[in-house]
Amino acid sequence: MPAGNSQSLLVVGSIAFDSIETPSASVDDALGGSATYFSYAASFFTPPRLVGVVGEDFPDEHRQLLVKRGVDASGLVTLPGKTFRWKARYHQDMNTRDTLEVHLNVLEEFDPQLPESFRDSTHVFLANSSPALQAKVLGQIRRPELVLADTMDLWIQGQRQDLLALLPRLDGLLLNDSEARLLTGEDNLVRAAQAVRRLGPKFVILKKGEHGAMLCTRDGVFVMPAYPSEEVVDPTGAGDSFAGGILGYLTADGSPPPGRLRRAMAYGTVIASLTVEGFGLDRLKRAERSEIDKRLETYRAMLAF
Amino acid sequence: MPAGNSQSLLVVGSIAFDSIETPSASVDDALGGSATYFSYAASFFTPPRLVGVVGEDFPDEHRQLLVKRGVDASGLVTLPGKTFRWKARYHQDMNTRDTLEVHLNVLEEFDPQLPESFRDSTHVFLANSSPALQAKVLGQIRRPELVLADTMDLWIQGQRQDLLALLPRLDGLLLNDSEARLLTGEDNLVRAAQAVRRLGPKFVILKKGEHGAMLCTRDGVFVMPAYPSEEVVDPTGAGDSFAGGILGYLTADGSPPPGRLRRAMAYGTVIASLTVEGFGLDRLKRAERSEIDKRLETYRAMLAF
């Protein structure tokens, strides 16, 4: 897990116990949450700093899993009560799901205070949470070089003003296609991405699930299909692993800018394709950097013509 | 419109008057149909041979439009009655549509007899029609080198045995993602494509609309996103233009096989992206080969990382 420079990556997000049903299998209380997937994915490139909250029921084994990957867990707070729990059922096509249960538990009182040692982070991922909370986190970082945030329909609809205030402070915004349509009123995805960018972020990454992602920057629009996997066990965590691959690569890599973001997205795509091949972190735990690099080359060849 | 070799491309399909409503505009009786879109798209690469049927209401102006593109229309038959008409309305997202009216008219009696001069065609596109009719056409071609067929849910459900009998006689089958799921019972698209291939065709191209296409061959699975267009006026004809670009390129191009099919698909992708930027043939009529080549290079750069 090379750092290779003085850059450092921070993620603030959720740690969860996920119970997931798919048409062919199910799992209870798997370690999940945005910050978990993000930091595990990023750890293939750089040792990330994690800020999050768990309950007293969070086993040390899970914490050790992350620490062994180089994750700095000194921002992982334990509060009285239970860890955030989420239960969902995927539909037959594995692209859509119903949320069956949400128990915020300790997440409800989450008021992230960054350890002093984290405030010099250069790269930041504000995982999906209320834009007010994301702004509060961002205010605690001294001189961030690259800030990427995720959001969701709940905030677009319910806390739109907070979100609009946050957007100009971001380098990148990550959101899915339906959310971009909701935020901008544009049905065409290219126009929707461009309209999101006009709201402030320097670049926009639209996630399209099994159809991949679209990047919109000052230089234009770029498309990146998903890595075609024949073994989709559980799509949970794909988006946060994608983000973890992107920011992990960008934090560790010192190569010149042109194309860097797309290379980062290709790494994110490959890591997300591994994530979905198992429940929770099962598949990522078996992955090595060499496998990721190999799959990246396969992916590159798939796109060549 | 260079031929450049002794290869020749045949398309057998529909010629139609399309009436189309989109959320922002509409058109009545635009020249359309699978054979029309296919042959116009292919004409950028090679002069295609067209077999189809029209009614007495078909204006000579439409025929001349195709002839001026180099299309050999000696297989275009005029029967007493009216030309096939189709009316559809696109939904807000432009990805789904409702068919409002279908008037088969002369298409109902269509019993394609290939002119003697067409029977030495090397490349063949069997546009969407009943597999029994597709098989009958195929039987009239002496020594086809590459046969690509399109199909649809109607035949998968209603004439499955005929379709299964046709598949081993094809080089390639073109179908959309939901049709591949329907044909194979596989939800995962990679597995569905592989399962279609096991039914006989050497390669399978899954069309995913605005999300592009997937190619499954003996060598593996390849993915190709759609060219991201911000000006989708009318998606009608995208699939047949895509096929026309693919087979037009393959017929005209003499380059070595590795990667040829993917290059052909890239051309098909670019031509389809032009088609959807206008109603009917409006946009393609304004396109030139140089514009297509330029957009191909833009597309290539979009995918590079």
Coordinates of C-alpha atoms in Angstrom, one line a residue, chain A residues 92-93 95 177 181 187-191 194 208 210-211 214 221-232 259 262-263 266 296-297 299-305, chain B residues 92-93 95 177 181 187-191 194 208 210-211 214 221-232 259 262-263 266 296-297 299-305:
Chain A
Q92 CA -34.5 -10.1 -10.3
D93 CA -32.4 -7.9 -12.6
N95 CA -30.2 -3.3 -10.8
D177 CA -28.4 9.1 -13.4
R181 CA -32.2 14.2 -13.7
D187 CA -33.8 14.0 -19.1
N188 CA -30.9 13.7 -21.5
L189 CA -27.9 12.5 -19.4
V190 CA -25.2 14.5 -21.2
R191 CA -27.2 17.7 -20.6
Q194 CA -23.5 19.5 -17.9
K208 CA -25.3 4.3 -14.2
E210 CA -24.4 -1.9 -14.6
H211 CA -24.1 0.5 -17.5
M214 CA -20.1 9.2 -17.5
V221 CA -17.9 14.3 -21.8
F222 CA -16.3 10.9 -21.4
V223 CA -18.0 7.5 -21.1
M224 CA -16.9 4.4 -19.3
P225 CA -18.9 1.2 -19.4
A226 CA -19.0 -1.1 -16.4
Y227 CA -16.6 -4.1 -16.5
P228 CA -18.9 -6.8 -17.7
S229 CA -19.2 -9.3 -14.9
E230 CA -21.0 -12.6 -15.2
E231 CA -20.9 -13.1 -11.4
V232 CA -23.0 -10.3 -9.8
G259 CA -6.2 11.5 -18.5
R262 CA -10.1 8.8 -16.5
R263 CA -7.4 6.4 -15.4
A266 CA -11.0 2.9 -14.8
L296 CA -7.5 -3.1 -15.7
E297 CA -5.5 -4.3 -18.7
Y299 CA -10.7 -3.8 -19.4
R300 CA -8.5 -1.6 -21.6
A301 CA -8.4 -4.3 -24.3
M302 CA -12.1 -4.7 -24.1
L303 CA -12.5 -1.0 -25.0
A304 CA -9.9 -0.9 -27.8
F305 CA -11.0 -0.8 -31.4
Chain B
Q92 CA -40.0 11.4 -21.3
D93 CA -36.7 9.6 -21.0
N95 CA -35.5 5.2 -23.9
D177 CA -30.9 -6.7 -23.6
R181 CA -33.0 -12.2 -21.2
D187 CA -30.8 -12.0 -16.0
N188 CA -27.1 -11.2 -16.0
L189 CA -26.4 -9.7 -19.4
V190 CA -23.0 -11.3 -19.9
R191 CA -24.4 -14.7 -19.2
Q194 CA -23.1 -16.2 -23.8
K208 CA -28.6 -1.5 -24.8
E210 CA -28.5 4.8 -24.7
H211 CA -26.1 2.6 -22.8
M214 CA -22.1 -5.6 -25.7
V221 CA -17.0 -10.2 -24.0
F222 CA -16.5 -6.6 -25.2
V223 CA -18.4 -3.5 -24.2
M224 CA -19.0 -0.4 -26.1
P225 CA -20.9 2.6 -24.6
A226 CA -23.1 4.7 -26.8
Y227 CA -21.6 7.9 -28.1
P228 CA -23.0 10.4 -25.6
S229 CA -25.3 12.7 -27.5
E230 CA -26.9 15.8 -26.0
E231 CA -29.3 16.2 -28.9
V232 CA -31.5 13.1 -29.0
G259 CA -10.5 -6.1 -33.8
R262 CA -15.1 -4.0 -32.8
R263 CA -14.0 -1.3 -35.2
A266 CA -17.5 1.7 -33.3
L296 CA -15.0 8.1 -34.5
E297 CA -11.8 9.7 -33.4
Y299 CA -15.3 8.6 -29.5
R300 CA -11.9 6.8 -29.4
A301 CA -10.5 9.6 -27.3
M302 CA -13.5 9.5 -25.0
L303 CA -12.7 5.8 -24.2
A304 CA -9.0 6.1 -23.7
F305 CA -7.5 6.1 -20.3

